[in-house]
Amino acid sequence: MSESLGNNGDTNPSRNKTSLPNLKKKKKLRGSKADICGDEMEIDDAQDHEHVQPAAYIPGRSRPLMEDEQLVMDKSSYRMYYEFQVESASLSFDILLDNLGSNREVEVNGPPTTACLVAGTQAPREVNNNLVVVRLTNMRPFIRK
């Protein structure tokens, strides 16, 4: 694994101080005026706590998540974000060099871009493992107004 797609375009971890997922606490209420049907309703617990500066969550280094916390992606940290799936779990990937030029910056409101990736799958049965080569084209960056 060498780079991440779309993380502000900066692949140097020492300069990349963007927040990835934010932590949000959810509280379940019962018996409020909004709970007419008797169902549980989730509300944001931000009113009960002071504002906490978003920070990157690093598994094994950051504090453990509380039972009522969940990770939420902060889209302002990214210029581009795409998901795709392969047949089996893929624990690592790498970006392949291509002949489309080097140091292609991904700019917000910029033109679409292309990337070539290689990944290895980890299937339950060893004979089902594959090496996957993917070309992602026409990936458009986020548009900000």
PDB file of C-alpha atoms in Angstrom:
ATOM      1  CA  MET A   1       0.000   0.000   0.000  1.00  0.00           C
ATOM      2  CA  SER A   2       1.657   3.226  -1.006  1.00  0.00           C
ATOM      3  CA  GLU A   3      -0.921   5.940  -1.574  1.00  0.00           C
ATOM      4  CA  SER A   4      -4.520   6.734  -0.881  1.00  0.00           C
ATOM      5  CA  LEU A   5      -6.847   8.058  -3.565  1.00  0.00           C
ATOM      6  CA  GLY A   6      -8.036  11.576  -2.979  1.00  0.00           C
ATOM      7  CA  ASN A   7      -6.601  12.446   0.425  1.00  0.00           C
ATOM      8  CA  ASN A   8      -6.056  16.122  -0.421  1.00  0.00           C
ATOM      9  CA  GLY A   9      -3.585  15.070  -3.112  1.00  0.00           C
ATOM     10  CA  ASP A  10      -0.703  14.998  -0.616  1.00  0.00           C
ATOM     11  CA  THR A  11       0.930  11.602  -0.183  1.00  0.00           C
ATOM     12  CA  ASN A  12       3.479  12.703   2.423  1.00  0.00           C
ATOM     13  CA  PRO A  13       2.049  11.617   5.807  1.00  0.00           C
ATOM     14  CA  SER A  14       4.049  14.230   7.730  1.00  0.00           C
ATOM     15  CA  ARG A  15       2.414  17.067   5.761  1.00  0.00           C
ATOM     16  CA  ASN A  16      -1.003  15.458   5.509  1.00  0.00           C
ATOM     17  CA  LYS A  17      -2.831  16.640   8.613  1.00  0.00           C
ATOM     18  CA  THR A  18      -6.387  16.214   7.423  1.00  0.00           C
ATOM     19  CA  SER A  19      -9.047  14.684   9.560  1.00  0.00           C
ATOM     20  CA  LEU A  20     -10.421  11.446   8.200  1.00  0.00           C
ATOM     21  CA  PRO A  21     -13.443  10.169  10.060  1.00  0.00           C
ATOM     22  CA  ASN A  22     -15.167  12.178  12.750  1.00  0.00           C
ATOM     23  CA  LEU A  23     -16.598  10.543  15.815  1.00  0.00           C
ATOM     24  CA  LYS A  24     -20.249  11.159  16.552  1.00  0.00           C
ATOM     25  CA  LYS A  25     -22.146  10.038  19.602  1.00  0.00           C
ATOM     26  CA  LYS A  26     -25.716   8.965  19.137  1.00  0.00           C
ATOM     27  CA  LYS A  27     -28.213   8.850  21.974  1.00  0.00           C
ATOM     28  CA  LYS A  28     -31.428   6.855  21.878  1.00  0.00           C
ATOM     29  CA  LEU A  29     -34.464   8.538  23.374  1.00  0.00           C
ATOM     30  CA  ARG A  30     -37.706   6.987  24.487  1.00  0.00           C
ATOM     31  CA  GLY A  31     -40.836   8.736  25.657  1.00  0.00           C
ATOM     32  CA  SER A  32     -40.200  12.164  24.118  1.00  0.00           C
ATOM     33  CA  LYS A  33     -42.849  14.147  22.225  1.00  0.00           C
ATOM     34  CA  ALA A  34     -41.284  13.021  18.938  1.00  0.00           C
ATOM     35  CA  ASP A  35     -41.679   9.389  20.020  1.00  0.00           C
ATOM     36  CA  ILE A  36     -45.380   9.065  19.265  1.00  0.00           C
ATOM     37  CA  CYS A  37     -45.203   5.522  17.875  1.00  0.00           C
ATOM     38  CA  GLY A  38     -43.084   4.129  20.710  1.00  0.00           C
ATOM     39  CA  ASP A  39     -40.112   3.528  18.387  1.00  0.00           C
ATOM     40  CA  GLU A  40     -36.612   4.536  19.318  1.00  0.00           C
ATOM     41  CA  MET A  41     -35.245   7.689  17.707  1.00  0.00           C
ATOM     42  CA  GLU A  42     -31.577   8.627  17.287  1.00  0.00           C
ATOM     43  CA  ILE A  43     -30.500  12.222  17.841  1.00  0.00           C
ATOM     44  CA  ASP A  44     -27.136  13.910  17.733  1.00  0.00           C
ATOM     45  CA  ASP A  45     -25.647  14.261  21.203  1.00  0.00           C
ATOM     46  CA  ALA A  46     -23.671  17.403  20.260  1.00  0.00           C
ATOM     47  CA  GLN A  47     -25.733  19.617  22.579  1.00  0.00           C
ATOM     48  CA  ASP A  48     -24.612  17.698  25.663  1.00  0.00           C
ATOM     49  CA  HIS A  49     -20.880  17.893  24.903  1.00  0.00           C
ATOM     50  CA  GLU A  50     -18.556  20.749  24.075  1.00  0.00           C
ATOM     51  CA  HIS A  51     -17.295  20.948  20.482  1.00  0.00           C
ATOM     52  CA  VAL A  52     -14.386  18.564  19.911  1.00  0.00           C
ATOM     53  CA  GLN A  53     -11.880  19.270  17.137  1.00  0.00           C
ATOM     54  CA  PRO A  54     -12.092  16.489  14.503  1.00  0.00           C
ATOM     55  CA  ALA A  55      -9.028  14.255  14.414  1.00  0.00           C
ATOM     56  CA  ALA A  56      -7.851  11.317  12.351  1.00  0.00           C
ATOM     57  CA  TYR A  57      -8.726   7.943  13.863  1.00  0.00           C
ATOM     58  CA  ILE A  58      -5.787   5.559  13.670  1.00  0.00           C
ATOM     59  CA  PRO A  59      -6.612   1.972  14.703  1.00  0.00           C
ATOM     60  CA  GLY A  60      -4.271   0.768  17.432  1.00  0.00           C
ATOM     61  CA  ARG A  61      -3.065   4.301  18.220  1.00  0.00           C
ATOM     62  CA  SER A  62      -6.212   6.326  18.869  1.00  0.00           C
ATOM     63  CA  ARG A  63      -8.332   5.709  21.912  1.00  0.00           C
ATOM     64  CA  PRO A  64     -10.807   2.841  21.560  1.00  0.00           C
ATOM     65  CA  LEU A  65     -14.261   3.749  20.288  1.00  0.00           C
ATOM     66  CA  MET A  66     -16.998   3.896  22.878  1.00  0.00           C
ATOM     67  CA  GLU A  67     -20.012   1.652  22.376  1.00  0.00           C
ATOM     68  CA  ASP A  68     -22.203   4.550  21.217  1.00  0.00           C
ATOM     69  CA  GLU A  69     -19.628   6.113  18.832  1.00  0.00           C
ATOM     70  CA  GLN A  70     -19.333   5.555  15.120  1.00  0.00           C
ATOM     71  CA  LEU A  71     -16.819   6.722  12.515  1.00  0.00           C
ATOM     72  CA  VAL A  72     -18.148   9.255  10.018  1.00  0.00           C
ATOM     73  CA  MET A  73     -16.255  10.356   6.910  1.00  0.00           C
ATOM     74  CA  ASP A  74     -15.445  14.070   6.747  1.00  0.00           C
ATOM     75  CA  LYS A  75     -15.857  14.873   3.033  1.00  0.00           C
ATOM     76  CA  SER A  76     -14.063  18.209   3.456  1.00  0.00           C
ATOM     77  CA  SER A  77     -10.838  16.216   3.942  1.00  0.00           C
ATOM     78  CA  TYR A  78     -10.993  14.782   0.446  1.00  0.00           C
ATOM     79  CA  ARG A  79     -10.863  16.148  -3.065  1.00  0.00           C
ATOM     80  CA  MET A  80     -12.179  12.899  -4.526  1.00  0.00           C
ATOM     81  CA  TYR A  81     -13.704   9.729  -3.092  1.00  0.00           C
ATOM     82  CA  TYR A  82     -14.769   6.581  -4.943  1.00  0.00           C
ATOM     83  CA  GLU A  83     -15.605   3.064  -3.792  1.00  0.00           C
ATOM     84  CA  PHE A  84     -15.467  -0.143  -5.786  1.00  0.00           C
ATOM     85  CA  GLN A  85     -15.540  -3.820  -4.878  1.00  0.00           C
ATOM     86  CA  VAL A  86     -13.651  -6.939  -5.919  1.00  0.00           C
ATOM     87  CA  GLU A  87     -14.790 -10.549  -5.477  1.00  0.00           C
ATOM     88  CA  SER A  88     -12.859 -11.239  -2.254  1.00  0.00           C
ATOM     89  CA  ALA A  89     -11.370  -9.066   0.466  1.00  0.00           C
ATOM     90  CA  SER A  90      -8.409  -6.998  -0.681  1.00  0.00           C
ATOM     91  CA  LEU A  91      -6.181  -5.866   2.160  1.00  0.00           C
ATOM     92  CA  SER A  92      -3.744  -3.819   0.104  1.00  0.00           C
ATOM     93  CA  PHE A  93      -3.453  -2.040  -3.206  1.00  0.00           C
ATOM     94  CA  ASP A  94      -0.891   0.020  -5.079  1.00  0.00           C
ATOM     95  CA  ILE A  95      -1.150   2.692  -7.754  1.00  0.00           C
ATOM     96  CA  LEU A  96       0.505   1.726 -11.033  1.00  0.00           C
ATOM     97  CA  LEU A  97       2.529   4.117 -13.146  1.00  0.00           C
ATOM     98  CA  ASP A  98       0.975   4.931 -16.501  1.00  0.00           C
ATOM     99  CA  ASN A  99       1.924   7.057 -19.493  1.00  0.00           C
ATOM    100  CA  LEU A 100      -0.563   9.838 -18.688  1.00  0.00           C
ATOM    101  CA  GLY A 101       2.023  11.976 -16.884  1.00  0.00           C
ATOM    102  CA  SER A 102       3.317  12.212 -13.350  1.00  0.00           C
ATOM    103  CA  ASN A 103       2.284  14.521 -10.504  1.00  0.00           C
ATOM    104  CA  ARG A 104      -1.301  14.867 -11.714  1.00  0.00           C
ATOM    105  CA  GLU A 105      -3.019  17.031  -9.133  1.00  0.00           C
ATOM    106  CA  VAL A 106      -6.654  16.351  -8.333  1.00  0.00           C
ATOM    107  CA  GLU A 107      -8.310  19.732  -7.976  1.00  0.00           C
ATOM    108  CA  VAL A 108     -11.753  20.437  -6.586  1.00  0.00           C
ATOM    109  CA  ASN A 109     -13.985  21.428  -9.526  1.00  0.00           C
ATOM    110  CA  GLY A 110     -11.210  20.089 -11.785  1.00  0.00           C
ATOM    111  CA  PRO A 111     -11.293  17.765 -14.778  1.00  0.00           C
ATOM    112  CA  PRO A 112     -11.904  14.007 -14.456  1.00  0.00           C
ATOM    113  CA  THR A 113      -8.901  11.791 -13.829  1.00  0.00           C
ATOM    114  CA  THR A 114      -7.777   8.207 -14.434  1.00  0.00           C
ATOM    115  CA  ALA A 115      -5.886   5.810 -12.165  1.00  0.00           C
ATOM    116  CA  CYS A 116      -4.571   2.267 -12.569  1.00  0.00           C
ATOM    117  CA  LEU A 117      -4.436   0.055  -9.472  1.00  0.00           C
ATOM    118  CA  VAL A 118      -3.260  -3.431  -8.613  1.00  0.00           C
ATOM    119  CA  ALA A 119      -4.588  -5.378  -5.630  1.00  0.00           C
ATOM    120  CA  GLY A 120      -4.276  -8.875  -4.226  1.00  0.00           C
ATOM    121  CA  THR A 121      -7.359 -10.620  -2.879  1.00  0.00           C
ATOM    122  CA  GLN A 122      -7.479 -12.786   0.220  1.00  0.00           C
ATOM    123  CA  ALA A 123     -10.157 -15.403  -0.394  1.00  0.00           C
ATOM    124  CA  PRO A 124     -11.259 -18.012   2.164  1.00  0.00           C
ATOM    125  CA  ARG A 125      -9.741 -20.722  -0.062  1.00  0.00           C
ATOM    126  CA  GLU A 126      -6.200 -20.141  -1.330  1.00  0.00           C
ATOM    127  CA  VAL A 127      -7.039 -21.330  -4.856  1.00  0.00           C
ATOM    128  CA  ASN A 128      -9.535 -18.451  -5.174  1.00  0.00           C
ATOM    129  CA  ASN A 129      -6.946 -15.711  -4.550  1.00  0.00           C
ATOM    130  CA  ASN A 130      -6.424 -13.327  -7.457  1.00  0.00           C
ATOM    131  CA  LEU A 131      -4.262 -10.460  -8.551  1.00  0.00           C
ATOM    132  CA  VAL A 132      -6.613  -7.710  -9.730  1.00  0.00           C
ATOM    133  CA  VAL A 133      -5.568  -4.924 -12.104  1.00  0.00           C
ATOM    134  CA  VAL A 134      -8.105  -2.097 -12.371  1.00  0.00           C
ATOM    135  CA  ARG A 135      -8.263   1.030 -14.502  1.00  0.00           C
ATOM    136  CA  LEU A 136     -10.618   3.649 -13.065  1.00  0.00           C
ATOM    137  CA  THR A 137     -11.561   6.320 -15.600  1.00  0.00           C
ATOM    138  CA  ASN A 138     -13.681   9.450 -15.688  1.00  0.00           C
ATOM    139  CA  MET A 139     -13.399   9.936 -11.915  1.00  0.00           C
ATOM    140  CA  ARG A 140     -14.653  13.417 -11.174  1.00  0.00           C
ATOM    141  CA  PRO A 141     -13.475  15.389  -8.136  1.00  0.00           C
ATOM    142  CA  PHE A 142     -15.894  16.872  -5.637  1.00  0.00           C
ATOM    143  CA  ILE A 143     -17.612  20.062  -6.768  1.00  0.00           C
ATOM    144  CA  ARG A 144     -17.645  22.902  -4.269  1.00  0.00           C
ATOM    145  CA  LYS A 145     -19.686  26.046  -4.673  1.00  0.00           C
TER     146      LYS A 145
END
